[in-house]
Amino acid sequence: MASTSCFLHHHALSTPTRSSSQRHVFNIKPTQVVCRAQKQAVDDEANVAVSRRLALTVLIGAAAVGTKVSPADAAYGEAANVFGKPKTNTDFLPVTGDGFKLLVPSKWNPSKEIEYPGQVLRYEDNFDANSNVAVMVTPTDKKSITDFGAPEEFLSKVDYLLGKQAYFGKTDSEVRFSIAVI
């Protein structure tokens, strides 16, 4: 059996007393503090108690082993799926019509504007009205894409959909570029 003892002799100040001359007089009383610790020998290993730290470590370890661990699988710019909930894709909305099906960005709204003949659907961006999608249905008697003829001939019929050059004048370009070329 090991034993340790500690003795502390301290002269503590007591509360001041007032004398008739208004001077403070401190009474000094010696005090003694004694600390004593003993380590007892362990006779039986069965009586040893498990420490709280060891019990908590075992509990956390068992919980970690018992849970299903899987990676979060977060792509760049997306939130991690930490708790394993199935992710629903809310970036695009499916739109179906007679003979077509497409996915439109979820932040786009339907538009009532009709730009082209045969237009059955138009969606535009909330922020930028120049970003849009339109679906036009034009009936035809053609059976194959080759029945429309040469690509240049077909494009001349639908060039209003693709845009045309609006400026046809001469340009003064920088030295590296050809003169009068847009």
PDB file of N, CA and C in Angstrom, residues 44-116:
ATOM      1  N   ASP A  44      -8.898  -8.516  -5.861  1.00  0.00           N
ATOM      2  CA  ASP A  44      -9.669  -9.350  -6.777  1.00  0.00           C
ATOM      3  C   ASP A  44      -9.905  -8.582  -8.072  1.00  0.00           C
ATOM      4  N   GLU A  45      -9.550  -9.154  -9.210  1.00  0.00           N
ATOM      5  CA  GLU A  45      -9.727  -8.515 -10.516  1.00  0.00           C
ATOM      6  C   GLU A  45     -11.200  -8.392 -10.891  1.00  0.00           C
ATOM      7  N   ALA A  46     -12.076  -9.191 -10.358  1.00  0.00           N
ATOM      8  CA  ALA A  46     -13.499  -9.159 -10.692  1.00  0.00           C
ATOM      9  C   ALA A  46     -14.180  -7.925 -10.109  1.00  0.00           C
ATOM     10  N   ASN A  47     -13.618  -7.349  -9.078  1.00  0.00           N
ATOM     11  CA  ASN A  47     -14.228  -6.195  -8.426  1.00  0.00           C
ATOM     12  C   ASN A  47     -13.809  -4.871  -9.058  1.00  0.00           C
ATOM     13  N   VAL A  48     -12.981  -4.924 -10.076  1.00  0.00           N
ATOM     14  CA  VAL A  48     -12.504  -3.696 -10.708  1.00  0.00           C
ATOM     15  C   VAL A  48     -13.644  -3.089 -11.527  1.00  0.00           C
ATOM     16  N   ALA A  49     -13.962  -1.861 -11.286  1.00  0.00           N
ATOM     17  CA  ALA A  49     -15.039  -1.180 -12.017  1.00  0.00           C
ATOM     18  C   ALA A  49     -14.491  -0.639 -13.339  1.00  0.00           C
ATOM     19  N   VAL A  50     -15.330  -0.637 -14.369  1.00  0.00           N
ATOM     20  CA  VAL A  50     -14.949  -0.109 -15.676  1.00  0.00           C
ATOM     21  C   VAL A  50     -15.059   1.407 -15.613  1.00  0.00           C
ATOM     22  N   SER A  51     -14.028   2.075 -16.084  1.00  0.00           N
ATOM     23  CA  SER A  51     -14.061   3.540 -16.033  1.00  0.00           C
ATOM     24  C   SER A  51     -15.075   4.088 -17.038  1.00  0.00           C
ATOM     25  N   ARG A  52     -15.545   5.282 -16.772  1.00  0.00           N
ATOM     26  CA  ARG A  52     -16.524   5.913 -17.665  1.00  0.00           C
ATOM     27  C   ARG A  52     -15.918   6.171 -19.042  1.00  0.00           C
ATOM     28  N   ARG A  53     -14.665   6.547 -19.076  1.00  0.00           N
ATOM     29  CA  ARG A  53     -14.000   6.822 -20.346  1.00  0.00           C
ATOM     30  C   ARG A  53     -13.929   5.562 -21.211  1.00  0.00           C
ATOM     31  N   LEU A  54     -13.589   4.436 -20.606  1.00  0.00           N
ATOM     32  CA  LEU A  54     -13.518   3.181 -21.348  1.00  0.00           C
ATOM     33  C   LEU A  54     -14.903   2.754 -21.827  1.00  0.00           C
ATOM     34  N   ALA A  55     -15.918   2.908 -20.978  1.00  0.00           N
ATOM     35  CA  ALA A  55     -17.281   2.535 -21.374  1.00  0.00           C
ATOM     36  C   ALA A  55     -17.770   3.398 -22.529  1.00  0.00           C
ATOM     37  N   LEU A  56     -17.490   4.701 -22.487  1.00  0.00           N
ATOM     38  CA  LEU A  56     -17.906   5.599 -23.560  1.00  0.00           C
ATOM     39  C   LEU A  56     -17.172   5.275 -24.861  1.00  0.00           C
ATOM     40  N   THR A  57     -15.898   4.946 -24.769  1.00  0.00           N
ATOM     41  CA  THR A  57     -15.125   4.579 -25.958  1.00  0.00           C
ATOM     42  C   THR A  57     -15.682   3.320 -26.609  1.00  0.00           C
ATOM     43  N   VAL A  58     -16.008   2.327 -25.810  1.00  0.00           N
ATOM     44  CA  VAL A  58     -16.574   1.080 -26.342  1.00  0.00           C
ATOM     45  C   VAL A  58     -17.938   1.340 -26.973  1.00  0.00           C
ATOM     46  N   LEU A  59     -18.758   2.171 -26.349  1.00  0.00           N
ATOM     47  CA  LEU A  59     -20.086   2.486 -26.882  1.00  0.00           C
ATOM     48  C   LEU A  59     -19.992   3.214 -28.227  1.00  0.00           C
ATOM     49  N   ILE A  60     -19.129   4.192 -28.330  1.00  0.00           N
ATOM     50  CA  ILE A  60     -18.969   4.929 -29.594  1.00  0.00           C
ATOM     51  C   ILE A  60     -18.392   4.021 -30.676  1.00  0.00           C
ATOM     52  N   GLY A  61     -17.446   3.183 -30.312  1.00  0.00           N
ATOM     53  CA  GLY A  61     -16.879   2.247 -31.285  1.00  0.00           C
ATOM     54  C   GLY A  61     -17.907   1.264 -31.807  1.00  0.00           C
ATOM     55  N   ALA A  62     -18.758   0.755 -30.933  1.00  0.00           N
ATOM     56  CA  ALA A  62     -19.808  -0.175 -31.363  1.00  0.00           C
ATOM     57  C   ALA A  62     -20.820   0.523 -32.258  1.00  0.00           C
ATOM     58  N   ALA A  63     -21.142   1.771 -31.944  1.00  0.00           N
ATOM     59  CA  ALA A  63     -22.086   2.520 -32.783  1.00  0.00           C
ATOM     60  C   ALA A  63     -21.492   2.788 -34.161  1.00  0.00           C
ATOM     61  N   ALA A  64     -20.200   3.089 -34.221  1.00  0.00           N
ATOM     62  CA  ALA A  64     -19.560   3.359 -35.510  1.00  0.00           C
ATOM     63  C   ALA A  64     -19.498   2.104 -36.373  1.00  0.00           C
ATOM     64  N   VAL A  65     -19.228   0.963 -35.764  1.00  0.00           N
ATOM     65  CA  VAL A  65     -19.156  -0.287 -36.521  1.00  0.00           C
ATOM     66  C   VAL A  65     -20.544  -0.734 -36.958  1.00  0.00           C
ATOM     67  N   GLY A  66     -21.547  -0.486 -36.136  1.00  0.00           N
ATOM     68  CA  GLY A  66     -22.896  -0.953 -36.427  1.00  0.00           C
ATOM     69  C   GLY A  66     -23.657  -0.125 -37.438  1.00  0.00           C
ATOM     70  N   THR A  67     -23.203   1.083 -37.739  1.00  0.00           N
ATOM     71  CA  THR A  67     -23.925   1.926 -38.695  1.00  0.00           C
ATOM     72  C   THR A  67     -23.442   1.675 -40.107  1.00  0.00           C
ATOM     73  N   LYS A  68     -24.321   1.947 -41.065  1.00  0.00           N
ATOM     74  CA  LYS A  68     -23.981   1.783 -42.480  1.00  0.00           C
ATOM     75  C   LYS A  68     -23.215   3.025 -42.930  1.00  0.00           C
ATOM     76  N   VAL A  69     -22.015   2.837 -43.398  1.00  0.00           N
ATOM     77  CA  VAL A  69     -21.179   3.947 -43.832  1.00  0.00           C
ATOM     78  C   VAL A  69     -21.101   3.922 -45.352  1.00  0.00           C
ATOM     79  N   SER A  70     -21.415   5.060 -45.976  1.00  0.00           N
ATOM     80  CA  SER A  70     -21.299   5.172 -47.426  1.00  0.00           C
ATOM     81  C   SER A  70     -20.805   6.568 -47.754  1.00  0.00           C
ATOM     82  N   PRO A  71     -20.165   6.738 -48.906  1.00  0.00           N
ATOM     83  CA  PRO A  71     -19.662   8.066 -49.259  1.00  0.00           C
ATOM     84  C   PRO A  71     -20.803   9.027 -49.560  1.00  0.00           C
ATOM     85  N   ALA A  72     -20.538  10.320 -49.401  1.00  0.00           N
ATOM     86  CA  ALA A  72     -21.571  11.337 -49.610  1.00  0.00           C
ATOM     87  C   ALA A  72     -21.853  11.562 -51.095  1.00  0.00           C
ATOM     88  N   ASP A  73     -20.897  11.348 -51.972  1.00  0.00           N
ATOM     89  CA  ASP A  73     -21.056  11.487 -53.422  1.00  0.00           C
ATOM     90  C   ASP A  73     -21.620  12.845 -53.827  1.00  0.00           C
ATOM     91  N   ALA A  74     -20.915  13.894 -53.488  1.00  0.00           N
ATOM     92  CA  ALA A  74     -21.351  15.237 -53.881  1.00  0.00           C
ATOM     93  C   ALA A  74     -20.545  15.681 -55.094  1.00  0.00           C
ATOM     94  N   ALA A  75     -21.229  16.067 -56.137  1.00  0.00           N
ATOM     95  CA  ALA A  75     -20.560  16.618 -57.305  1.00  0.00           C
ATOM     96  C   ALA A  75     -20.209  18.072 -57.024  1.00  0.00           C
ATOM     97  N   TYR A  76     -19.360  18.631 -57.862  1.00  0.00           N
ATOM     98  CA  TYR A  76     -18.934  20.017 -57.663  1.00  0.00           C
ATOM     99  C   TYR A  76     -20.138  20.946 -57.716  1.00  0.00           C
ATOM    100  N   GLY A  77     -20.305  21.763 -56.695  1.00  0.00           N
ATOM    101  CA  GLY A  77     -21.391  22.728 -56.665  1.00  0.00           C
ATOM    102  C   GLY A  77     -22.689  22.193 -56.094  1.00  0.00           C
ATOM    103  N   GLU A  78     -22.723  20.937 -55.693  1.00  0.00           N
ATOM    104  CA  GLU A  78     -23.935  20.367 -55.119  1.00  0.00           C
ATOM    105  C   GLU A  78     -23.715  20.084 -53.642  1.00  0.00           C
ATOM    106  N   ALA A  79     -24.791  20.048 -52.906  1.00  0.00           N
ATOM    107  CA  ALA A  79     -24.708  19.711 -51.487  1.00  0.00           C
ATOM    108  C   ALA A  79     -24.502  18.207 -51.336  1.00  0.00           C
ATOM    109  N   ALA A  80     -23.753  17.823 -50.319  1.00  0.00           N
ATOM    110  CA  ALA A  80     -23.494  16.407 -50.075  1.00  0.00           C
ATOM    111  C   ALA A  80     -24.746  15.732 -49.524  1.00  0.00           C
ATOM    112  N   ASN A  81     -24.988  14.513 -49.968  1.00  0.00           N
ATOM    113  CA  ASN A  81     -26.121  13.715 -49.496  1.00  0.00           C
ATOM    114  C   ASN A  81     -25.647  12.935 -48.272  1.00  0.00           C
ATOM    115  N   VAL A  82     -25.521  13.627 -47.134  1.00  0.00           N
ATOM    116  CA  VAL A  82     -24.897  13.063 -45.952  1.00  0.00           C
ATOM    117  C   VAL A  82     -25.753  11.988 -45.298  1.00  0.00           C
ATOM    118  N   PHE A  83     -27.047  12.187 -45.220  1.00  0.00           N
ATOM    119  CA  PHE A  83     -27.894  11.273 -44.470  1.00  0.00           C
ATOM    120  C   PHE A  83     -28.544  10.195 -45.329  1.00  0.00           C
ATOM    121  N   GLY A  84     -28.158  10.076 -46.582  1.00  0.00           N
ATOM    122  CA  GLY A  84     -28.604   8.980 -47.424  1.00  0.00           C
ATOM    123  C   GLY A  84     -30.002   9.100 -47.968  1.00  0.00           C
ATOM    124  N   LYS A  85     -30.591  10.285 -47.962  1.00  0.00           N
ATOM    125  CA  LYS A  85     -31.927  10.443 -48.526  1.00  0.00           C
ATOM    126  C   LYS A  85     -31.838  10.332 -50.043  1.00  0.00           C
ATOM    127  N   PRO A  86     -32.811   9.729 -50.682  1.00  0.00           N
ATOM    128  CA  PRO A  86     -32.775   9.679 -52.142  1.00  0.00           C
ATOM    129  C   PRO A  86     -32.933  11.081 -52.710  1.00  0.00           C
ATOM    130  N   LYS A  87     -32.072  11.414 -53.651  1.00  0.00           N
ATOM    131  CA  LYS A  87     -32.089  12.753 -54.225  1.00  0.00           C
ATOM    132  C   LYS A  87     -33.105  12.827 -55.350  1.00  0.00           C
ATOM    133  N   THR A  88     -33.906  13.851 -55.318  1.00  0.00           N
ATOM    134  CA  THR A  88     -34.840  14.099 -56.406  1.00  0.00           C
ATOM    135  C   THR A  88     -34.267  15.210 -57.261  1.00  0.00           C
ATOM    136  N   ASN A  89     -34.329  15.031 -58.565  1.00  0.00           N
ATOM    137  CA  ASN A  89     -33.779  16.017 -59.479  1.00  0.00           C
ATOM    138  C   ASN A  89     -34.800  17.129 -59.671  1.00  0.00           C
ATOM    139  N   THR A  90     -34.488  18.298 -59.162  1.00  0.00           N
ATOM    140  CA  THR A  90     -35.389  19.437 -59.286  1.00  0.00           C
ATOM    141  C   THR A  90     -34.831  20.488 -60.228  1.00  0.00           C
ATOM    142  N   ASP A  91     -33.758  20.162 -60.949  1.00  0.00           N
ATOM    143  CA  ASP A  91     -33.149  21.136 -61.846  1.00  0.00           C
ATOM    144  C   ASP A  91     -33.959  21.335 -63.120  1.00  0.00           C
ATOM    145  N   PHE A  92     -34.683  20.302 -63.565  1.00  0.00           N
ATOM    146  CA  PHE A  92     -35.442  20.367 -64.807  1.00  0.00           C
ATOM    147  C   PHE A  92     -36.850  19.822 -64.592  1.00  0.00           C
ATOM    148  N   LEU A  93     -37.777  20.363 -65.351  1.00  0.00           N
ATOM    149  CA  LEU A  93     -39.163  19.892 -65.309  1.00  0.00           C
ATOM    150  C   LEU A  93     -39.498  19.204 -66.627  1.00  0.00           C
ATOM    151  N   PRO A  94     -40.103  18.023 -66.589  1.00  0.00           N
ATOM    152  CA  PRO A  94     -40.485  17.366 -67.841  1.00  0.00           C
ATOM    153  C   PRO A  94     -41.733  18.025 -68.436  1.00  0.00           C
ATOM    154  N   VAL A  95     -41.683  18.292 -69.729  1.00  0.00           N
ATOM    155  CA  VAL A  95     -42.822  18.871 -70.452  1.00  0.00           C
ATOM    156  C   VAL A  95     -43.111  17.945 -71.626  1.00  0.00           C
ATOM    157  N   THR A  96     -44.355  17.514 -71.748  1.00  0.00           N
ATOM    158  CA  THR A  96     -44.739  16.639 -72.851  1.00  0.00           C
ATOM    159  C   THR A  96     -45.862  17.293 -73.638  1.00  0.00           C
ATOM    160  N   GLY A  97     -45.865  17.003 -74.909  1.00  0.00           N
ATOM    161  CA  GLY A  97     -46.909  17.506 -75.787  1.00  0.00           C
ATOM    162  C   GLY A  97     -47.234  16.461 -76.837  1.00  0.00           C
ATOM    163  N   ASP A  98     -47.994  16.845 -77.822  1.00  0.00           N
ATOM    164  CA  ASP A  98     -48.384  15.922 -78.885  1.00  0.00           C
ATOM    165  C   ASP A  98     -47.196  15.704 -79.820  1.00  0.00           C
ATOM    166  N   GLY A  99     -46.485  14.602 -79.629  1.00  0.00           N
ATOM    167  CA  GLY A  99     -45.363  14.250 -80.492  1.00  0.00           C
ATOM    168  C   GLY A  99     -44.013  14.761 -80.019  1.00  0.00           C
ATOM    169  N   PHE A 100     -43.919  15.347 -78.838  1.00  0.00           N
ATOM    170  CA  PHE A 100     -42.619  15.801 -78.325  1.00  0.00           C
ATOM    171  C   PHE A 100     -42.585  15.680 -76.806  1.00  0.00           C
ATOM    172  N   LYS A 101     -41.354  15.620 -76.305  1.00  0.00           N
ATOM    173  CA  LYS A 101     -41.115  15.556 -74.869  1.00  0.00           C
ATOM    174  C   LYS A 101     -39.763  16.217 -74.614  1.00  0.00           C
ATOM    175  N   LEU A 102     -39.688  17.140 -73.651  1.00  0.00           N
ATOM    176  CA  LEU A 102     -38.424  17.803 -73.353  1.00  0.00           C
ATOM    177  C   LEU A 102     -38.346  18.160 -71.877  1.00  0.00           C
ATOM    178  N   LEU A 103     -37.123  18.444 -71.425  1.00  0.00           N
ATOM    179  CA  LEU A 103     -36.874  18.880 -70.058  1.00  0.00           C
ATOM    180  C   LEU A 103     -36.546  20.367 -70.091  1.00  0.00           C
ATOM    181  N   VAL A 104     -37.302  21.146 -69.330  1.00  0.00           N
ATOM    182  CA  VAL A 104     -37.128  22.594 -69.284  1.00  0.00           C
ATOM    183  C   VAL A 104     -36.518  22.950 -67.930  1.00  0.00           C
ATOM    184  N   PRO A 105     -35.555  23.885 -67.878  1.00  0.00           N
ATOM    185  CA  PRO A 105     -35.008  24.291 -66.575  1.00  0.00           C
ATOM    186  C   PRO A 105     -36.119  24.734 -65.622  1.00  0.00           C
ATOM    187  N   SER A 106     -35.994  24.356 -64.373  1.00  0.00           N
ATOM    188  CA  SER A 106     -37.076  24.592 -63.409  1.00  0.00           C
ATOM    189  C   SER A 106     -37.321  26.068 -63.129  1.00  0.00           C
ATOM    190  N   LYS A 107     -36.366  26.918 -63.404  1.00  0.00           N
ATOM    191  CA  LYS A 107     -36.550  28.346 -63.151  1.00  0.00           C
ATOM    192  C   LYS A 107     -37.163  29.073 -64.344  1.00  0.00           C
ATOM    193  N   TRP A 108     -37.488  28.368 -65.387  1.00  0.00           N
ATOM    194  CA  TRP A 108     -38.108  28.990 -66.560  1.00  0.00           C
ATOM    195  C   TRP A 108     -39.625  28.950 -66.411  1.00  0.00           C
ATOM    196  N   ASN A 109     -40.283  29.937 -67.015  1.00  0.00           N
ATOM    197  CA  ASN A 109     -41.747  30.036 -66.953  1.00  0.00           C
ATOM    198  C   ASN A 109     -42.344  29.923 -68.345  1.00  0.00           C
ATOM    199  N   PRO A 110     -43.576  29.413 -68.454  1.00  0.00           N
ATOM    200  CA  PRO A 110     -44.235  29.389 -69.762  1.00  0.00           C
ATOM    201  C   PRO A 110     -44.512  30.820 -70.228  1.00  0.00           C
ATOM    202  N   SER A 111     -44.428  31.015 -71.534  1.00  0.00           N
ATOM    203  CA  SER A 111     -44.653  32.337 -72.116  1.00  0.00           C
ATOM    204  C   SER A 111     -45.835  32.279 -73.068  1.00  0.00           C
ATOM    205  N   LYS A 112     -46.618  33.356 -73.110  1.00  0.00           N
ATOM    206  CA  LYS A 112     -47.766  33.423 -74.026  1.00  0.00           C
ATOM    207  C   LYS A 112     -47.378  34.018 -75.370  1.00  0.00           C
ATOM    208  N   GLU A 113     -46.153  34.486 -75.479  1.00  0.00           N
ATOM    209  CA  GLU A 113     -45.701  35.111 -76.723  1.00  0.00           C
ATOM    210  C   GLU A 113     -45.601  34.075 -77.838  1.00  0.00           C
ATOM    211  N   ILE A 114     -46.108  34.435 -79.020  1.00  0.00           N
ATOM    212  CA  ILE A 114     -46.023  33.555 -80.192  1.00  0.00           C
ATOM    213  C   ILE A 114     -45.125  34.246 -81.211  1.00  0.00           C
ATOM    214  N   GLU A 115     -43.960  33.642 -81.473  1.00  0.00           N
ATOM    215  CA  GLU A 115     -42.978  34.247 -82.372  1.00  0.00           C
ATOM    216  C   GLU A 115     -43.041  33.678 -83.784  1.00  0.00           C
ATOM    217  N   TYR A 116     -43.309  32.377 -83.895  1.00  0.00           N
ATOM    218  CA  TYR A 116     -43.190  31.695 -85.179  1.00  0.00           C
ATOM    219  C   TYR A 116     -44.486  30.973 -85.511  1.00  0.00           C
TER     220      TYR A 116
END
